[in-house]
Amino acid sequence: QKEVEQDPGPLSVPEGAIVSLNCTYSNSAFQYFMWYRQYSRKGPELLMYTYSSGNKEDGRFTAQVDKSSKYISLFIRDSQPSDSATYLCAMKFGKTGANNLFFGTGTRLTVIP
Amino acid sequence: DAGVIQSPRHEVTEMGQEVTLRCKPISGHDYLFWYRQTMMRGLELLIYFNNNVPIDDSGMPEDRFSAKMPNASFSTLKIQPSEPRDSAVYFCASSDWTGGNEQYFGPGTRLTVT
């Protein structure tokens, strides 16, 4: 079993829809939770990160972490065709020196105009 | 800033050949990471360096893989001999002194071993 599980999709929504992307994890030692966005034929780029449990909002994007359930989510409001990409969740341990990121396999999202 | 630079962008080689992938991290970054991405396994960390020193190579699949970082601006990932199951996209990423949550990825090298 992978440490980080993510539904690969694909997910297809109409423009303007609210999108919900999710990951589950098994190791309670993860403290940092990130969402990366990867456009086709490009490297991933950081979208948002949160520390421990809670919500974080940045424009149309909201990241949620529920450590008790080992579950993280990314919500995209008013989705746009430019949001079409693969979204990867990633996690990191909190201890000093542990710089490895553990990635989910990614969810491919298509927003239809 | 040019970002992380990788070469070549595409590599097609025959089984048994040696393959060398190259990476130039962002200037001033202390950490360099090598990843492999496949549809089945997603993005997997192979090895990472801090100040040119390998810190964790537990993700390197086997002895056929080796990585070096002779200076702060250059790293190589070598596969010898290559096998068809090595076909994947290989990414290099770098991050600042915090080793942090934000890693800056290069465009990747798409490797096909026939």
mmCIF file of C-alpha atoms in Angstrom:
data_model
loop_
_atom_site.group_PDB
_atom_site.id
_atom_site.type_symbol
_atom_site.label_atom_id
_atom_site.label_comp_id
_atom_site.label_asym_id
_atom_site.label_seq_id
_atom_site.Cartn_x
_atom_site.Cartn_y
_atom_site.Cartn_z
ATOM 1 C CA GLN A 1 0.000 0.000 0.000
ATOM 2 C CA LYS A 2 1.322 3.428 -0.969
ATOM 3 C CA GLU A 3 1.692 5.976 1.802
ATOM 4 C CA VAL A 4 -0.375 8.487 -0.163
ATOM 5 C CA GLU A 5 -3.443 7.458 -2.150
ATOM 6 C CA GLN A 6 -5.117 9.624 -4.766
ATOM 7 C CA ASP A 7 -7.912 8.855 -7.199
ATOM 8 C CA PRO A 8 -6.352 9.181 -10.663
ATOM 9 C CA GLY A 9 -9.607 10.256 -12.298
ATOM 10 C CA PRO A 10 -9.869 11.497 -14.954
ATOM 11 C CA LEU A 11 -12.280 14.165 -13.790
ATOM 12 C CA SER A 12 -14.182 16.257 -16.315
ATOM 13 C CA VAL A 13 -16.314 19.250 -15.278
ATOM 14 C CA PRO A 14 -18.012 22.184 -17.030
ATOM 15 C CA GLU A 15 -16.538 25.656 -16.694
ATOM 16 C CA GLY A 16 -17.679 27.366 -13.503
ATOM 17 C CA ALA A 17 -18.153 24.151 -11.537
ATOM 18 C CA ILE A 18 -16.723 23.545 -8.084
ATOM 19 C CA VAL A 19 -14.038 20.861 -8.155
ATOM 20 C CA SER A 20 -13.091 18.665 -5.210
ATOM 21 C CA LEU A 21 -9.816 16.729 -5.264
ATOM 22 C CA ASN A 22 -8.838 14.406 -2.449
ATOM 23 C CA CYS A 23 -6.008 12.334 -1.003
ATOM 24 C CA THR A 24 -5.750 9.926 1.889
ATOM 25 C CA TYR A 25 -2.606 8.901 3.696
ATOM 26 C CA SER A 26 -1.535 6.279 6.170
ATOM 27 C CA ASN A 27 1.347 7.808 8.148
ATOM 28 C CA SER A 28 0.265 10.096 10.973
ATOM 29 C CA ALA A 29 3.767 11.617 11.111
ATOM 30 C CA PHE A 30 3.087 13.753 8.030
ATOM 31 C CA GLN A 31 2.909 17.401 9.072
ATOM 32 C CA TYR A 32 3.149 19.393 5.829
ATOM 33 C CA PHE A 33 0.592 18.979 3.085
ATOM 34 C CA MET A 34 0.946 20.365 -0.399
ATOM 35 C CA TRP A 35 -0.841 20.522 -3.713
ATOM 36 C CA TYR A 36 1.159 20.676 -6.896
ATOM 37 C CA ARG A 37 -0.253 21.358 -10.357
ATOM 38 C CA GLN A 38 1.269 19.759 -13.441
ATOM 39 C CA TYR A 39 0.398 20.860 -16.955
ATOM 40 C CA SER A 40 0.904 18.407 -19.786
ATOM 41 C CA ARG A 41 4.571 17.867 -20.667
ATOM 42 C CA LYS A 42 5.705 20.160 -17.828
ATOM 43 C CA GLY A 43 7.155 19.726 -14.355
ATOM 44 C CA PRO A 44 4.926 20.071 -11.281
ATOM 45 C CA GLU A 45 4.627 23.490 -9.642
ATOM 46 C CA LEU A 46 3.548 24.250 -6.097
ATOM 47 C CA LEU A 47 -0.004 25.526 -5.806
ATOM 48 C CA MET A 48 -0.548 25.620 -2.037
ATOM 49 C CA TYR A 49 0.725 24.169 1.198
ATOM 50 C CA THR A 50 -0.611 23.883 4.726
ATOM 51 C CA TYR A 51 0.912 22.884 8.012
ATOM 52 C CA SER A 52 -1.000 20.401 10.174
ATOM 53 C CA SER A 53 -4.812 20.537 10.232
ATOM 54 C CA GLY A 54 -7.039 23.332 9.033
ATOM 55 C CA ASN A 55 -8.020 25.317 5.968
ATOM 56 C CA LYS A 56 -6.095 27.665 3.730
ATOM 57 C CA GLU A 57 -7.566 29.812 1.010
ATOM 58 C CA ASP A 58 -5.830 31.432 -1.955
ATOM 59 C CA GLY A 59 -8.119 33.036 -4.489
ATOM 60 C CA ARG A 60 -10.309 30.353 -6.038
ATOM 61 C CA PHE A 61 -8.392 27.566 -4.288
ATOM 62 C CA THR A 62 -8.988 26.170 -0.800
ATOM 63 C CA ALA A 63 -6.896 23.452 0.813
ATOM 64 C CA GLN A 64 -8.251 21.460 3.746
ATOM 65 C CA VAL A 65 -6.443 19.032 6.030
ATOM 66 C CA ASP A 66 -8.164 16.665 8.435
ATOM 67 C CA LYS A 67 -5.403 14.859 10.313
ATOM 68 C CA SER A 68 -7.828 12.856 12.427
ATOM 69 C CA SER A 69 -9.167 11.223 9.261
ATOM 70 C CA LYS A 70 -5.839 11.338 7.386
ATOM 71 C CA TYR A 71 -7.609 13.102 4.548
ATOM 72 C CA ILE A 72 -6.759 16.227 2.558
ATOM 73 C CA SER A 73 -8.757 18.090 -0.056
ATOM 74 C CA LEU A 74 -8.323 20.809 -2.639
ATOM 75 C CA PHE A 75 -11.371 22.774 -3.752
ATOM 76 C CA ILE A 76 -11.401 24.877 -6.888
ATOM 77 C CA ARG A 77 -14.243 27.389 -7.206
ATOM 78 C CA ASP A 78 -15.450 28.816 -10.500
ATOM 79 C CA SER A 79 -13.229 26.398 -12.412
ATOM 80 C CA GLN A 80 -11.677 27.666 -15.637
ATOM 81 C CA PRO A 81 -10.362 25.850 -18.720
ATOM 82 C CA SER A 82 -6.894 27.027 -17.657
ATOM 83 C CA ASP A 83 -7.270 24.848 -14.532
ATOM 84 C CA SER A 84 -7.100 21.755 -16.757
ATOM 85 C CA ALA A 85 -4.047 19.896 -15.469
ATOM 86 C CA THR A 86 -3.000 17.023 -13.230
ATOM 87 C CA TYR A 87 -3.144 17.829 -9.528
ATOM 88 C CA LEU A 88 -0.755 16.007 -7.214
ATOM 89 C CA CYS A 89 -0.971 15.983 -3.461
ATOM 90 C CA ALA A 90 2.292 15.730 -1.554
ATOM 91 C CA MET A 91 3.254 15.334 2.091
ATOM 92 C CA LYS A 92 6.301 15.722 4.265
ATOM 93 C CA PHE A 93 7.306 14.664 7.748
ATOM 94 C CA GLY A 94 7.707 17.398 10.305
ATOM 95 C CA LYS A 95 11.072 16.426 11.685
ATOM 96 C CA THR A 96 14.170 18.437 10.856
ATOM 97 C CA GLY A 97 16.168 17.010 8.009
ATOM 98 C CA ALA A 98 13.322 14.998 6.539
ATOM 99 C CA ASN A 99 13.076 16.698 3.191
ATOM 100 C CA ASN A 100 11.485 13.888 1.187
ATOM 101 C CA LEU A 101 8.138 14.656 -0.385
ATOM 102 C CA PHE A 102 5.697 11.762 -0.780
ATOM 103 C CA PHE A 103 3.433 12.303 -3.767
ATOM 104 C CA GLY A 104 0.072 10.899 -4.758
ATOM 105 C CA THR A 105 -0.239 9.591 -8.302
ATOM 106 C CA GLY A 106 -2.207 12.680 -9.383
ATOM 107 C CA THR A 107 -5.752 13.407 -10.559
ATOM 108 C CA ARG A 108 -6.181 14.575 -14.147
ATOM 109 C CA LEU A 109 -8.742 17.385 -14.372
ATOM 110 C CA THR A 110 -10.348 18.733 -17.535
ATOM 111 C CA VAL A 111 -12.534 21.848 -17.391
ATOM 112 C CA ILE A 112 -14.796 22.054 -20.432
ATOM 113 C CA PRO A 113 -15.614 25.538 -21.781
ATOM 114 C CA ASP B 1 15.992 33.254 -13.559
ATOM 115 C CA ALA B 2 16.035 30.390 -16.038
ATOM 116 C CA GLY B 3 14.656 27.883 -13.575
ATOM 117 C CA VAL B 4 15.844 24.298 -13.327
ATOM 118 C CA ILE B 5 17.391 23.147 -16.581
ATOM 119 C CA GLN B 6 17.417 19.532 -17.694
ATOM 120 C CA SER B 7 18.954 17.864 -20.712
ATOM 121 C CA PRO B 8 18.215 16.120 -22.894
ATOM 122 C CA ARG B 9 14.454 16.675 -23.071
ATOM 123 C CA HIS B 10 13.955 13.383 -24.868
ATOM 124 C CA GLU B 11 16.134 10.298 -24.996
ATOM 125 C CA VAL B 12 15.505 7.116 -26.938
ATOM 126 C CA THR B 13 18.005 4.336 -26.444
ATOM 127 C CA GLU B 14 18.326 0.607 -26.813
ATOM 128 C CA MET B 15 18.336 -1.807 -23.924
ATOM 129 C CA GLY B 16 21.810 -2.243 -22.488
ATOM 130 C CA GLN B 17 23.045 1.232 -23.385
ATOM 131 C CA GLU B 18 24.253 3.789 -20.868
ATOM 132 C CA VAL B 19 22.051 6.826 -20.335
ATOM 133 C CA THR B 20 23.125 10.059 -18.660
ATOM 134 C CA LEU B 21 20.609 12.699 -17.619
ATOM 135 C CA ARG B 22 21.751 16.175 -16.629
ATOM 136 C CA CYS B 23 20.422 18.872 -14.366
ATOM 137 C CA LYS B 24 21.326 22.439 -13.503
ATOM 138 C CA PRO B 25 19.503 23.633 -10.365
ATOM 139 C CA ILE B 26 18.418 27.169 -9.632
ATOM 140 C CA SER B 27 21.385 29.248 -8.547
ATOM 141 C CA GLY B 28 21.637 29.519 -4.771
ATOM 142 C CA HIS B 29 19.490 26.493 -4.040
ATOM 143 C CA ASP B 30 21.000 24.052 -1.551
ATOM 144 C CA TYR B 31 18.871 20.995 -2.282
ATOM 145 C CA LEU B 32 18.605 18.949 -5.437
ATOM 146 C CA PHE B 33 16.144 16.110 -5.976
ATOM 147 C CA TRP B 34 15.838 13.460 -8.702
ATOM 148 C CA TYR B 35 12.382 11.969 -9.349
ATOM 149 C CA ARG B 36 10.947 9.409 -11.727
ATOM 150 C CA GLN B 37 7.331 9.639 -12.938
ATOM 151 C CA THR B 38 5.313 6.811 -14.456
ATOM 152 C CA MET B 39 1.588 6.335 -14.930
ATOM 153 C CA MET B 40 1.533 3.319 -12.636
ATOM 154 C CA ARG B 41 3.678 4.575 -9.770
ATOM 155 C CA GLY B 42 3.343 8.340 -10.027
ATOM 156 C CA LEU B 43 6.188 10.595 -8.917
ATOM 157 C CA GLU B 44 8.860 8.781 -6.929
ATOM 158 C CA LEU B 45 11.901 10.300 -5.233
ATOM 159 C CA LEU B 46 15.108 8.571 -6.307
ATOM 160 C CA ILE B 47 17.771 10.536 -4.448
ATOM 161 C CA TYR B 48 18.405 13.985 -3.028
ATOM 162 C CA PHE B 49 21.464 16.076 -2.267
ATOM 163 C CA ASN B 50 22.115 18.828 0.243
ATOM 164 C CA ASN B 51 25.074 21.078 -0.555
ATOM 165 C CA ASN B 52 26.277 18.537 -3.128
ATOM 166 C CA VAL B 53 26.248 15.644 -0.617
ATOM 167 C CA PRO B 54 23.851 12.719 -1.176
ATOM 168 C CA ILE B 55 21.503 12.547 1.791
ATOM 169 C CA ASP B 56 18.980 9.852 0.931
ATOM 170 C CA ASP B 57 19.341 7.423 -1.959
ATOM 171 C CA SER B 58 16.878 4.860 -0.681
ATOM 172 C CA GLY B 59 14.672 5.417 -3.708
ATOM 173 C CA MET B 60 17.333 4.426 -6.220
ATOM 174 C CA PRO B 61 15.903 1.237 -7.691
ATOM 175 C CA GLU B 62 19.100 -0.772 -8.023
ATOM 176 C CA ASP B 63 22.812 -0.617 -8.681
ATOM 177 C CA ARG B 64 22.241 0.234 -12.314
ATOM 178 C CA PHE B 65 21.320 3.751 -11.183
ATOM 179 C CA SER B 66 23.873 6.243 -9.902
ATOM 180 C CA ALA B 67 23.778 9.985 -9.277
ATOM 181 C CA LYS B 68 26.472 12.568 -8.727
ATOM 182 C CA MET B 69 26.643 16.238 -7.893
ATOM 183 C CA PRO B 70 30.220 17.415 -8.481
ATOM 184 C CA ASN B 71 29.371 21.060 -7.784
ATOM 185 C CA ALA B 72 26.478 23.295 -6.803
ATOM 186 C CA SER B 73 25.376 23.915 -10.369
ATOM 187 C CA PHE B 74 25.393 20.451 -11.918
ATOM 188 C CA SER B 75 24.112 16.954 -11.271
ATOM 189 C CA THR B 76 23.863 13.764 -13.313
ATOM 190 C CA LEU B 77 21.719 10.662 -13.100
ATOM 191 C CA LYS B 78 23.197 7.672 -14.901
ATOM 192 C CA ILE B 79 21.588 4.379 -15.811
ATOM 193 C CA GLN B 80 23.921 1.587 -16.899
ATOM 194 C CA PRO B 81 22.811 -0.717 -18.397
ATOM 195 C CA SER B 82 19.374 0.620 -19.287
ATOM 196 C CA GLU B 83 16.301 -1.635 -19.438
ATOM 197 C CA PRO B 84 12.820 -1.117 -20.979
ATOM 198 C CA ARG B 85 11.292 -0.819 -17.481
ATOM 199 C CA ASP B 86 13.389 2.316 -16.937
ATOM 200 C CA SER B 87 11.210 4.134 -19.473
ATOM 201 C CA ALA B 88 9.701 7.106 -17.624
ATOM 202 C CA VAL B 89 9.927 10.859 -17.255
ATOM 203 C CA TYR B 90 12.804 11.860 -14.991
ATOM 204 C CA PHE B 91 12.514 15.170 -13.172
ATOM 205 C CA CYS B 92 15.118 17.184 -11.365
ATOM 206 C CA ALA B 93 13.980 19.687 -8.736
ATOM 207 C CA SER B 94 15.749 22.114 -6.437
ATOM 208 C CA SER B 95 14.821 24.011 -3.310
ATOM 209 C CA ASP B 96 16.330 26.609 -1.051
ATOM 210 C CA TRP B 97 18.115 26.191 2.292
ATOM 211 C CA THR B 98 14.890 25.242 4.062
ATOM 212 C CA GLY B 99 14.760 22.055 1.991
ATOM 213 C CA GLY B 100 11.259 23.093 1.948
ATOM 214 C CA ASN B 101 7.806 22.442 0.779
ATOM 215 C CA GLU B 102 8.344 24.326 -2.438
ATOM 216 C CA GLN B 103 10.461 22.397 -4.854
ATOM 217 C CA TYR B 104 11.062 23.889 -8.281
ATOM 218 C CA PHE B 105 10.891 21.255 -10.978
ATOM 219 C CA GLY B 106 12.617 21.174 -14.314
ATOM 220 C CA PRO B 107 10.776 20.274 -17.530
ATOM 221 C CA GLY B 108 11.820 16.621 -17.274
ATOM 222 C CA THR B 109 13.612 14.146 -19.520
ATOM 223 C CA ARG B 110 11.368 11.645 -21.280
ATOM 224 C CA LEU B 111 13.350 8.407 -21.504
ATOM 225 C CA THR B 112 12.338 5.548 -23.758
ATOM 226 C CA VAL B 113 14.338 2.339 -23.662
ATOM 227 C CA THR B 114 13.531 -0.069 -26.488
#
